[in-house]
Coordinates of C-alpha atoms in Angstrom, one line a residue:
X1 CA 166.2 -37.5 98.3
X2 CA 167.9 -37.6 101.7
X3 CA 164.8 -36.5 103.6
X4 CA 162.9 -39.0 101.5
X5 CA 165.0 -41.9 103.0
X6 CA 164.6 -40.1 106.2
X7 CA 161.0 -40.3 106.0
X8 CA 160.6 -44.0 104.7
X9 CA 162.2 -44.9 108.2
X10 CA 160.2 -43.2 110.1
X11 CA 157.2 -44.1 108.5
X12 CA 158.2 -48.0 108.5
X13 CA 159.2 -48.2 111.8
X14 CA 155.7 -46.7 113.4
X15 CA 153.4 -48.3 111.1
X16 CA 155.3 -52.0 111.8
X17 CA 156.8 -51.5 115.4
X18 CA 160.2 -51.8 114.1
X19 CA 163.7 -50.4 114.7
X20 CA 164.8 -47.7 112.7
X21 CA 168.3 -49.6 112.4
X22 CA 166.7 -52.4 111.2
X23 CA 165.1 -50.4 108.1
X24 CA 168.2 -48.4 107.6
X25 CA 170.2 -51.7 107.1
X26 CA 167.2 -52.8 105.2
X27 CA 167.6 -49.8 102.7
X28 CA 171.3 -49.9 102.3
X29 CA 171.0 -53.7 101.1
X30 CA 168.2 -52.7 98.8
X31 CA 170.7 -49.7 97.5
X32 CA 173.7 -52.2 97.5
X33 CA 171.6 -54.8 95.9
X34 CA 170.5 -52.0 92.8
X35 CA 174.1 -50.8 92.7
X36 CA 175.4 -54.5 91.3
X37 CA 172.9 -53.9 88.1
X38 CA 175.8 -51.1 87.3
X39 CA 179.0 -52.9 88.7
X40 CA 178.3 -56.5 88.3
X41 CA 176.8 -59.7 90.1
X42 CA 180.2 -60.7 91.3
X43 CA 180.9 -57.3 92.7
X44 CA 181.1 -57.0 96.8
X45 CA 179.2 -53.8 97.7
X46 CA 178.5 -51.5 101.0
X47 CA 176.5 -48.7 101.2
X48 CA 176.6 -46.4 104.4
X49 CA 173.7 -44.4 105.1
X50 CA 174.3 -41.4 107.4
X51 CA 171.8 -41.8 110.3
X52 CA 171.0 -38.2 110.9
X53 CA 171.4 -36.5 107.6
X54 CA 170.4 -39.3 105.2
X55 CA 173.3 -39.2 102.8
X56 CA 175.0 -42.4 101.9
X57 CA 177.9 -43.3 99.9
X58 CA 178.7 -46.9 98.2
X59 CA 181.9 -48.3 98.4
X60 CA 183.3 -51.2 96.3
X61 CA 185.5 -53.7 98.3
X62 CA 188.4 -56.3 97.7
X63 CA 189.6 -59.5 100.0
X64 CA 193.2 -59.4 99.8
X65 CA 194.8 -63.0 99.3
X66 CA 198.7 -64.1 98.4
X67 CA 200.3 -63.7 95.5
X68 CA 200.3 -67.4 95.0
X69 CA 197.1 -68.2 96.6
X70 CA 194.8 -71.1 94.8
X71 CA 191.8 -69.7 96.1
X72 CA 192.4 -66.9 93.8
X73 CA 189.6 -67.3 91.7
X74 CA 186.9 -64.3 92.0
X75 CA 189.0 -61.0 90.4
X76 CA 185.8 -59.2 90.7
X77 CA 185.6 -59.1 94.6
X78 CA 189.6 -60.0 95.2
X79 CA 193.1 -58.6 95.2
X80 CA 196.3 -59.6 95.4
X81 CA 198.6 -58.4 98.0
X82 CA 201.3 -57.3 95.8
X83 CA 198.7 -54.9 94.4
X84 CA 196.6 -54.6 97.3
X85 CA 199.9 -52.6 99.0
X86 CA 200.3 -50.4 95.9
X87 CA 197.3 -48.5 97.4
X88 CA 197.7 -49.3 101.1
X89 CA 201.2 -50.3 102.0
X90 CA 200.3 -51.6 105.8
X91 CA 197.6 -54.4 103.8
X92 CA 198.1 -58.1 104.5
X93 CA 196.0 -61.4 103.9
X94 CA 192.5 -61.2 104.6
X95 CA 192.2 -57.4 105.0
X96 CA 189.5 -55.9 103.3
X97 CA 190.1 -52.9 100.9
X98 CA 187.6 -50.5 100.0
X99 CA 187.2 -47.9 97.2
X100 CA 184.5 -45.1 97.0
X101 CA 182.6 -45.3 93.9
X102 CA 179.4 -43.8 92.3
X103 CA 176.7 -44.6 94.0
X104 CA 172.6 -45.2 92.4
X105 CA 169.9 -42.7 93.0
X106 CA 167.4 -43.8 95.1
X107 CA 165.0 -42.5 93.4
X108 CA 165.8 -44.5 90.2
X109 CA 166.9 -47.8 91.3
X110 CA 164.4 -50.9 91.1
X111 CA 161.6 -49.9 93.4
X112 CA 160.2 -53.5 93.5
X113 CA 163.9 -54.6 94.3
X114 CA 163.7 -52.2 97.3
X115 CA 161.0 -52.8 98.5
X116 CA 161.6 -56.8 98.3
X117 CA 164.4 -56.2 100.7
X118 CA 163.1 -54.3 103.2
X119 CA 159.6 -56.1 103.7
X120 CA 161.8 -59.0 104.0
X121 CA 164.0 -57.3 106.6
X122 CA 161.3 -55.9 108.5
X123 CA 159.4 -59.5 108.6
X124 CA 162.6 -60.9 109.6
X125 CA 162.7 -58.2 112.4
X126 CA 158.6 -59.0 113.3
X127 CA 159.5 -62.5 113.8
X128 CA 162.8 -62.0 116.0
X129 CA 160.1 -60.0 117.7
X130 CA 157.8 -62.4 118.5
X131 CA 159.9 -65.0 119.6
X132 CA 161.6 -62.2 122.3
X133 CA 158.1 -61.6 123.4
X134 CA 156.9 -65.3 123.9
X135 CA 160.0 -67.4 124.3
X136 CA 159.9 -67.1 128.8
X137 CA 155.9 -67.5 128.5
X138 CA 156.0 -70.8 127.5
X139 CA 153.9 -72.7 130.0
X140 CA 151.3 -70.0 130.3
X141 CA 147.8 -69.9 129.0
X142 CA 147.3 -67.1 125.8
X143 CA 144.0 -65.8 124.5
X144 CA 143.3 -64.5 120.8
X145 CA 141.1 -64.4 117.9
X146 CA 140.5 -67.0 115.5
X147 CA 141.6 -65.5 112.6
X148 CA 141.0 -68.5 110.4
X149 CA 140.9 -72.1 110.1
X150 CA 143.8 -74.2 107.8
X151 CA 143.6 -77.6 107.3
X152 CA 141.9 -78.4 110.3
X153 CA 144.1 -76.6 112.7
X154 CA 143.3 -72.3 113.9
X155 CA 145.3 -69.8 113.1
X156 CA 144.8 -66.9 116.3
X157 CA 145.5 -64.1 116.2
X158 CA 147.1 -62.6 119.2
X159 CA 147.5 -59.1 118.4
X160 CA 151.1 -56.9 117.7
X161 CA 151.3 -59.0 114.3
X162 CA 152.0 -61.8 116.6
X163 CA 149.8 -65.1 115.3
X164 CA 149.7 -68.7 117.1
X165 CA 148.6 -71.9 115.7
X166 CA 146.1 -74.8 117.4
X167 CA 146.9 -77.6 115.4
X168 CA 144.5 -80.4 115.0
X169 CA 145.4 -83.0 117.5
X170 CA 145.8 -80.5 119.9
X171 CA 142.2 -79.1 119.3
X172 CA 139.3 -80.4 121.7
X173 CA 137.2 -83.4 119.5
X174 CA 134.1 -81.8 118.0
X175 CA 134.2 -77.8 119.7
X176 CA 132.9 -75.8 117.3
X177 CA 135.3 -73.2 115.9
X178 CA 134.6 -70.1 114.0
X179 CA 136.7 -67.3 112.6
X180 CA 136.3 -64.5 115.2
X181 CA 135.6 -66.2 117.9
X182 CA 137.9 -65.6 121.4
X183 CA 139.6 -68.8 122.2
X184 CA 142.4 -69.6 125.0
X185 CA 145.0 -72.3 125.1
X186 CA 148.3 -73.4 126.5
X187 CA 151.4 -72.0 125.1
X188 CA 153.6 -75.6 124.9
X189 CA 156.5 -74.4 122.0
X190 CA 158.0 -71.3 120.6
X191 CA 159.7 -72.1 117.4
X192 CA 161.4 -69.3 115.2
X193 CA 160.6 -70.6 111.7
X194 CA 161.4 -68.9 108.4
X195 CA 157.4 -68.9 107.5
X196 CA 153.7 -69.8 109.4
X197 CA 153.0 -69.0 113.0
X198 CA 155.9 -69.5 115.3
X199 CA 153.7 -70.5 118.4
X200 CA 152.1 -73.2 119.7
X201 CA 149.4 -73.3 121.5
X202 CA 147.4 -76.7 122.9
X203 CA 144.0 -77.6 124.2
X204 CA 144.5 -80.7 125.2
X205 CA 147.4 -81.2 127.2
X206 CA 146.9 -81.8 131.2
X207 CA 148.7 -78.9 131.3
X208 CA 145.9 -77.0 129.9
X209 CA 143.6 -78.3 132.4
X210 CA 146.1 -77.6 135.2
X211 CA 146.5 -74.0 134.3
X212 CA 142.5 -73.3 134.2
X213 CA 142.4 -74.4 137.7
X214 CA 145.6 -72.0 138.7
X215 CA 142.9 -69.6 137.4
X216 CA 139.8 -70.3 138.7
X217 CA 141.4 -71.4 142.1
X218 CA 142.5 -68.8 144.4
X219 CA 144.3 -71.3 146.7
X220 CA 146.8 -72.8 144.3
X221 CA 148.0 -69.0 143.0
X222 CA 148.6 -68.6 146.4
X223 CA 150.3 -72.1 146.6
X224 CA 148.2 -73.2 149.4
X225 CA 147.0 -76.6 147.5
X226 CA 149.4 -77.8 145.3
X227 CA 148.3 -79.8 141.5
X228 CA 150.1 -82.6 141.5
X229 CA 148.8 -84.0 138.1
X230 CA 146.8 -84.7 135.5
X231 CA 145.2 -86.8 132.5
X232 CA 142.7 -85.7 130.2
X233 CA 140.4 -87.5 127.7
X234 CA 140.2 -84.5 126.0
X235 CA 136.8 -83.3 125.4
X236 CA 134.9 -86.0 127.7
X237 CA 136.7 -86.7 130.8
X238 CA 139.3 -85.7 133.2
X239 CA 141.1 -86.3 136.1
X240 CA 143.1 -83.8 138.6
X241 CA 144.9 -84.8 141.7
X242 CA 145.4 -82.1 144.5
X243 CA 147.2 -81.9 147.5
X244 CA 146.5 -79.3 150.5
X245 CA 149.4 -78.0 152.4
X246 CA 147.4 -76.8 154.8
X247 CA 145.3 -79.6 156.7
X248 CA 142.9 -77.5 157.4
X249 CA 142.3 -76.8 154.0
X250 CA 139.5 -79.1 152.1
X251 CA 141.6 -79.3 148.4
X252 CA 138.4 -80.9 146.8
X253 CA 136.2 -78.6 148.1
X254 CA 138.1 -75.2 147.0
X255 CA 138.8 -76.7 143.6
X256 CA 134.9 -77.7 142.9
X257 CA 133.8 -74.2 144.6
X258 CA 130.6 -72.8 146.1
X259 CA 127.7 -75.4 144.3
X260 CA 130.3 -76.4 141.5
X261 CA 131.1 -73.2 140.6
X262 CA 134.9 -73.1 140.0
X263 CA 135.0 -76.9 138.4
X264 CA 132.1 -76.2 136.3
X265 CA 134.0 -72.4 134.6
X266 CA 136.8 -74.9 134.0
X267 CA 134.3 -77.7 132.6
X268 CA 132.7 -74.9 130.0
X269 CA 136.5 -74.0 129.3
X270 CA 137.0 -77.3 127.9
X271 CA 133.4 -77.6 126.0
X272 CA 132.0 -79.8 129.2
X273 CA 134.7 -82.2 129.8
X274 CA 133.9 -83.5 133.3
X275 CA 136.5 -83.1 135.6
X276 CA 137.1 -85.5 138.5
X277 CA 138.9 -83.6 141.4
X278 CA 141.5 -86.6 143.2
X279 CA 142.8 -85.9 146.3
X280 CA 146.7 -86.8 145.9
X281 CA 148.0 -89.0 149.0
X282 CA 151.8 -90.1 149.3
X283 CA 150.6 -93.5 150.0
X284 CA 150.1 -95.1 146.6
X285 CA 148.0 -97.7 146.8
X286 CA 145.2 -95.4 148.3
X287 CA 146.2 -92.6 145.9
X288 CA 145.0 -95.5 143.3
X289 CA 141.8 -96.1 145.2
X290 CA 141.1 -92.3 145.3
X291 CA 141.7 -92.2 141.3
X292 CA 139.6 -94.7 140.7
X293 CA 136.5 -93.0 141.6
X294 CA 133.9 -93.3 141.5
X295 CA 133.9 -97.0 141.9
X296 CA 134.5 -98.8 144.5
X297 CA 137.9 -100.6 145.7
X298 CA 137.2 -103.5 147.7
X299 CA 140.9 -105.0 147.3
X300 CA 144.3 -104.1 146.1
X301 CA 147.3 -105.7 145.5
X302 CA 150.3 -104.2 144.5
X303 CA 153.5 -105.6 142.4
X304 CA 156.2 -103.2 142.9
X305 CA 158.4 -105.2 140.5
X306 CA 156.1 -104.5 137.5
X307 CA 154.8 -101.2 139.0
X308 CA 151.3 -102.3 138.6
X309 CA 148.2 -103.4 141.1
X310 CA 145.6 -105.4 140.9
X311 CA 142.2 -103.8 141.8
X312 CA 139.3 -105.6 142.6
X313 CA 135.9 -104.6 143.3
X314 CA 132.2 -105.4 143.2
X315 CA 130.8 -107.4 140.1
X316 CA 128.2 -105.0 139.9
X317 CA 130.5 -102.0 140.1
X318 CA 133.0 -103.3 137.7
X319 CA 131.8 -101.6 134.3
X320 CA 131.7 -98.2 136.1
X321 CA 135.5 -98.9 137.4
X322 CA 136.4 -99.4 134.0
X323 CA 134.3 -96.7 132.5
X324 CA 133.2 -96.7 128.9
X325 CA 135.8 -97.9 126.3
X326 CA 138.5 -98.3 129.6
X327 CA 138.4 -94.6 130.0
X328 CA 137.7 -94.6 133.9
X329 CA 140.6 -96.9 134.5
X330 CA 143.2 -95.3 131.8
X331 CA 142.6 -91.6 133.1
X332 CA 143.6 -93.1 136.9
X333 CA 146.8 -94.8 135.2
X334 CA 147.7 -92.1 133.5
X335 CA 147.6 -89.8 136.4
X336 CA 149.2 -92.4 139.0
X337 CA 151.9 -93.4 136.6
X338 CA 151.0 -97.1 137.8
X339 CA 149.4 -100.3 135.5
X340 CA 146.5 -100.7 136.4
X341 CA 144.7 -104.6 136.3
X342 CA 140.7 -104.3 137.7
X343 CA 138.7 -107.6 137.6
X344 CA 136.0 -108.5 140.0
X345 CA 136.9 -109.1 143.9
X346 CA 136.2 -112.4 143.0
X347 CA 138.9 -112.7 140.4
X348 CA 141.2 -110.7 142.1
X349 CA 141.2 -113.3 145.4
X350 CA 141.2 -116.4 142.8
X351 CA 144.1 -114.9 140.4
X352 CA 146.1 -114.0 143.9
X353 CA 145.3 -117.5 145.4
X354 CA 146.5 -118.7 142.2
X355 CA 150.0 -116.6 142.5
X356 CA 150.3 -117.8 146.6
X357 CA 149.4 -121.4 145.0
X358 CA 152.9 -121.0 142.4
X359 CA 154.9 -119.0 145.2
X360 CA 154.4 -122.1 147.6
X361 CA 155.0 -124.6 145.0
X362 CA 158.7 -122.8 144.3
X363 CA 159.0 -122.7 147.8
X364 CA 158.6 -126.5 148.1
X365 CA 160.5 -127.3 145.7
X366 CA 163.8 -125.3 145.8
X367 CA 164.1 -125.1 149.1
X368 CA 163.3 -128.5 150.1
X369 CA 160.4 -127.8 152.8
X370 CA 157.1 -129.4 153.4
X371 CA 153.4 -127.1 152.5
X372 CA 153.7 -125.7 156.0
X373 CA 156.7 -123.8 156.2
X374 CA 156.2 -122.7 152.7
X375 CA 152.7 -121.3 153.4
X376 CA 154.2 -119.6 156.4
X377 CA 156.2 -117.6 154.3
X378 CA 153.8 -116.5 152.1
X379 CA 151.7 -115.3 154.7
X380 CA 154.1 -113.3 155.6
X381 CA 154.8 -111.8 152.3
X382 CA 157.8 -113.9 151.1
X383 CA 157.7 -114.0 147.0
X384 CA 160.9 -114.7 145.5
X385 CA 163.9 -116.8 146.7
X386 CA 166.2 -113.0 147.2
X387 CA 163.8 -112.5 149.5
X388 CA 164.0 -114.7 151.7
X389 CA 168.1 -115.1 151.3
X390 CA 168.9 -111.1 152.0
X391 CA 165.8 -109.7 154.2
X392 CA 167.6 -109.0 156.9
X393 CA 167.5 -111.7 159.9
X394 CA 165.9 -109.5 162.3
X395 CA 162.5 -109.3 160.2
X396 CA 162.4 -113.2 159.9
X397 CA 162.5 -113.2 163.6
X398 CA 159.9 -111.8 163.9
X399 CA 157.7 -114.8 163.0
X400 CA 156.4 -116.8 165.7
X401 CA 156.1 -120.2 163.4
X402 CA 160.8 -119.9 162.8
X403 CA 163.3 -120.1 165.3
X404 CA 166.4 -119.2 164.7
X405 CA 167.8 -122.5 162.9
X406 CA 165.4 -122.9 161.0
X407 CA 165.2 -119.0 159.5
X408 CA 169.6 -119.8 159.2
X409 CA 168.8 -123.2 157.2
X410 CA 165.9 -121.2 155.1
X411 CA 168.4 -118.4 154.2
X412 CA 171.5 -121.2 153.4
X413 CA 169.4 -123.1 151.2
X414 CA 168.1 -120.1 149.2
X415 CA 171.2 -118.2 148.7
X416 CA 172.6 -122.0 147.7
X417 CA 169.7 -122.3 145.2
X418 CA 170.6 -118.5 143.9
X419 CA 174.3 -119.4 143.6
X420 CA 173.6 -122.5 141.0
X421 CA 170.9 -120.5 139.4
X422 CA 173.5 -117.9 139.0
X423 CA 176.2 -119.9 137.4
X424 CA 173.9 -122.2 135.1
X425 CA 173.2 -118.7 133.6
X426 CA 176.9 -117.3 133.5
X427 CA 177.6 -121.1 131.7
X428 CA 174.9 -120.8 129.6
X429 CA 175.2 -117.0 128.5
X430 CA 179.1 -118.0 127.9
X431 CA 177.4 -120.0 124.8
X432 CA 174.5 -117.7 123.9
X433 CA 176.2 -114.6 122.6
X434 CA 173.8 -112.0 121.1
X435 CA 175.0 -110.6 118.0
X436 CA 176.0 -107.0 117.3
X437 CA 172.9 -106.0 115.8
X438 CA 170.7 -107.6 118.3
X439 CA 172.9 -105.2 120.8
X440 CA 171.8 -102.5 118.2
X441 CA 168.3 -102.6 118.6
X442 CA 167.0 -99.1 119.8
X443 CA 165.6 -99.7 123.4
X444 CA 167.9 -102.7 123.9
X445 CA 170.7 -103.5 126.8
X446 CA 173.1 -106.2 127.2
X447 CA 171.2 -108.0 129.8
X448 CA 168.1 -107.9 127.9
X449 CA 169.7 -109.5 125.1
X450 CA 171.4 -112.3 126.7
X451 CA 167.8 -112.9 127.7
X452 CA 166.8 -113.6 124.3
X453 CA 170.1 -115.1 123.5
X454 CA 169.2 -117.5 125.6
X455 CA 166.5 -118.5 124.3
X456 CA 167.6 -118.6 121.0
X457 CA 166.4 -115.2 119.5
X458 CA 170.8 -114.2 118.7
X459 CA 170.0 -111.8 116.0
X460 CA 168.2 -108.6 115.0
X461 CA 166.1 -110.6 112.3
X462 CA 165.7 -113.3 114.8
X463 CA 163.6 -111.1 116.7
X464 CA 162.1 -109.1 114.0
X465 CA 160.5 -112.5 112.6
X466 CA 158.6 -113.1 116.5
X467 CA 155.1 -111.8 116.9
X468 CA 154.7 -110.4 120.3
X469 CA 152.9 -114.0 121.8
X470 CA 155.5 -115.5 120.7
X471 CA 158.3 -113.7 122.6
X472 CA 155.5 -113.3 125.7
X473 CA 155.1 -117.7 125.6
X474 CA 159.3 -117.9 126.4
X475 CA 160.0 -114.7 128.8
X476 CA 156.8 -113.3 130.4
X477 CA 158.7 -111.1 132.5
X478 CA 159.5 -108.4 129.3
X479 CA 155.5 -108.2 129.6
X480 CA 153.7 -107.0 126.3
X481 CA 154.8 -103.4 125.6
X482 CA 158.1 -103.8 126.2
X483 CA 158.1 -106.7 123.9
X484 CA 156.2 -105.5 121.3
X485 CA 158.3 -102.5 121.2
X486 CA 161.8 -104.7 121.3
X487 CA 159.8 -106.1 118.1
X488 CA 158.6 -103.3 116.6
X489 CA 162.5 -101.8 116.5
X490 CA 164.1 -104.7 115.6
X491 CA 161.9 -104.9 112.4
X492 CA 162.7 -100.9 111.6
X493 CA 166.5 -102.0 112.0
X494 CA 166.1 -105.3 109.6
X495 CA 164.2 -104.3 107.0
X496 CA 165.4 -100.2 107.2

């Protein structure tokens, strides 16, 4: 019997690719678990299993507790103290005592029980496994079999027992996928769960894309042309943006390749999702204008306040800026991290005349200066009152049309104008108070709240009631995500 245990290790271990340990342990909790059938549920068992010769013994055990102790309640698997030092006079609360009893022969106890235990152990083993293997590639790109297809999402099977899982939003829209086929995708999440794969691989992610060109790019493996970003319509379209750090390097050119051979492997990767190769530029505005492509820009104008611009371009070139369904213009968002507006150039010159139009009217009339002076400092890029009341003195100096007075009387009167504004608001906000769950909101600050305090949104079902034009029509400046958001949270909060 002891070279049968001996065997039933060995044999374990080589066919699954497991530590002999790990099955000994295995095989003294099945023996422990049979054992109980002869000394009782509530019993407390060990069985030691000598590694070399395969003998074990079995060994009942006892917690010691006091005397007096209330959690005295278990006499099957606990002692007393008085009694406990009857056999070992040295015992004290907590110890452990152990008695050698009879063990079962193993080969008589339940061999379903047995083996229960030990393919659980050994899966439990497979799976630490896995997770060792895979946990630092994370980030890299893994290849397998389809091994089948499960609700939609593709089980792959990566060889070693190891299995990975494509689930459906993170397979390409409409790629045919059979069982057996090879198939390659981004390893994004390594998650050590009781049952199903444990990794996750994606298709979609920019990440993806980014690592196919790491492949098929000699230059960025050896970190002569950095990526410096991404966003994928996954499937259809894509866009990359590259830098070179070397000048002489053409980052465009090595990542399409010798007659579009490089971008085209990575296009077939991705079951013909055109790729549009951007060349990255630390001057935003033109790092827009190169996303864009490949329309057009004729003009640009940028609001760093809302971190968005204004693009205009040809009338005839405005449906291919766009692209079909906004796709053109959402990819070069995404991948610029900036808002983008695009509109004719006509529209873009009337909707900024009509912004210079409302800039000079404030102008005029909180500073108290004729059309002249107020269109002087729009023409010099003046928009808002700080402006003109902290720029330092030195740039406003600089315009030939202000000498000195006037620029001191321009920067008293706004910083006068800022001061009022300033304590209207502190008066009014003293009689606005938010209430707590307004301040509760998820996504909501103090300031932002005294915002719609003001304006007499005080409470979380207060705001929940608005529809996003509604908030929009009293303070444009939240713009509409960010109120429809606030919204969307408030109502989750009332009616949770």
């Amino acid at each position: 019997m002891n070279k049968n245990i001996l065997l039933m290790v060995d044999v374990v271990s080589n066919e699954k690719g497991v530590e002999k340990e790990l099955i000994f342990q295995a095989l003294e909790a099945a023996l422990a678990s049979a054992a109980k059938e002869q000394y009782g549920d509530e019993a407390e068992l060990r069985v030691a299993i000598d590694r070399e010769t395969g003998e074990y013994e079995t060994f009942r055990r006892w917690t010691v507790l006091e005397d007096d102790s209330e959690d005295f309640e278990f006499p099957e698997r606990q002692i007393k103290l008085s009694y406990a030092q009857k056999e070992d006079a040295d015992a004290q609360p907590g110890d452990v005592i152990e008695r050698k009893v009879d063990s079962v022969d193993f080969g008589r106890i339940g061999a379903q029980k047995a083996k229960q235990v030990i393919v659980q152990k050994v899966r439990e083993a497979e799976r630490a496994q896995i997770v060792a293997a895979f946990k630092d590639r994370v980030g890299e790109l893994i290849s397998g079999q389809v091994k089948r297809l499960e609700r939609g999402s593709v089980i792959v099977d990566l060889g070693s027992n190891a299995e990975a899982i494509i689930l459906r939003d993170h397979l390409i829209p409409r790629e045919p996928v059979r069982p057996g086929d090879r198939i390659r995708g981004y390893l994004y999440e390594v998650s050590p769960q009781v049952r199903g794969p444990q990794l996750f691989l994606s298709r979609t992610m920019p990440e993806y894309l980014m690592e196919l060109f790491k492949l098929e790019v000699p230059e960025i493996a050896q970190g002569l042309i950095d990526l410096k970003g991404a966003a994928r319509d996954p499937g259809l379209r894509a866009k990359i943006a590259v830098q070179a750090k070397d000048k002489r390097i053409d980052p465009v050119g090595a990542c399409v390749g010798m007659r579009g051979s490089r971008v085209q492997s990575v296009s077939n990767e991705l079951a013909g999702e055109r790729v549009d190769i951007v060349p990255w530029d630390e001057n935003v505005a033109q790092f827009v204008i190169n996303a864009m492509a490949p329309a057009e820009v004729e003009t640009i104008v940028v609001d760093e306040e809302a971190h968005a611009m204004t693009i205009g371009v040809a009338e005839e070139k405005l449906a291919q800026a766009i692209g079909r369904g906004g796709q053109n213009v959402r990819l070069a968002s995404e991948l610029t991290g900036w808002i983008l507006n695009v509109m004719t150039t006509a529209e873009a010159e009337s909707k900024k005349e009509e912004e210079n139009q409302s800039v000079l009217q404030m102008f005029m009339e909180h500073l108290d200066v004729d059309a002249e002076v107020a269109s002087v400092l729009v023409q010099e890029g003046f928009t808002t009152l700080e402006e003109v009341a902290y720029v330092p003195a030195q740039e406003m100096m600089q315009i030939e049309e202000f000498d000195d007075q006037i620029i001191e009387e321009l920067r008293n009167r706004a910083r006068d104008v800022l001061l009022t504004k300033a304590i209207a608001k502190a008066e009014q906000r003293a009689h606005a108070q938010p209430s707590s769950d307004l301040l509760a909101v998820e996504g909501m600050d103090e300031d932002t709240a005294y915002q719609l305090a003001e304006v007499g949104v005080t409470s979380c079902e207060a705001l929940a009631d608005l529809a996003t034009d509604e908030l929009l029509e009293t303070l444009p400046e939240f713009g509409e995500e960010r109120a429809s958001k606030l919204i969307m949270a408030a109502r989750a909060k009332a009616y949770a």
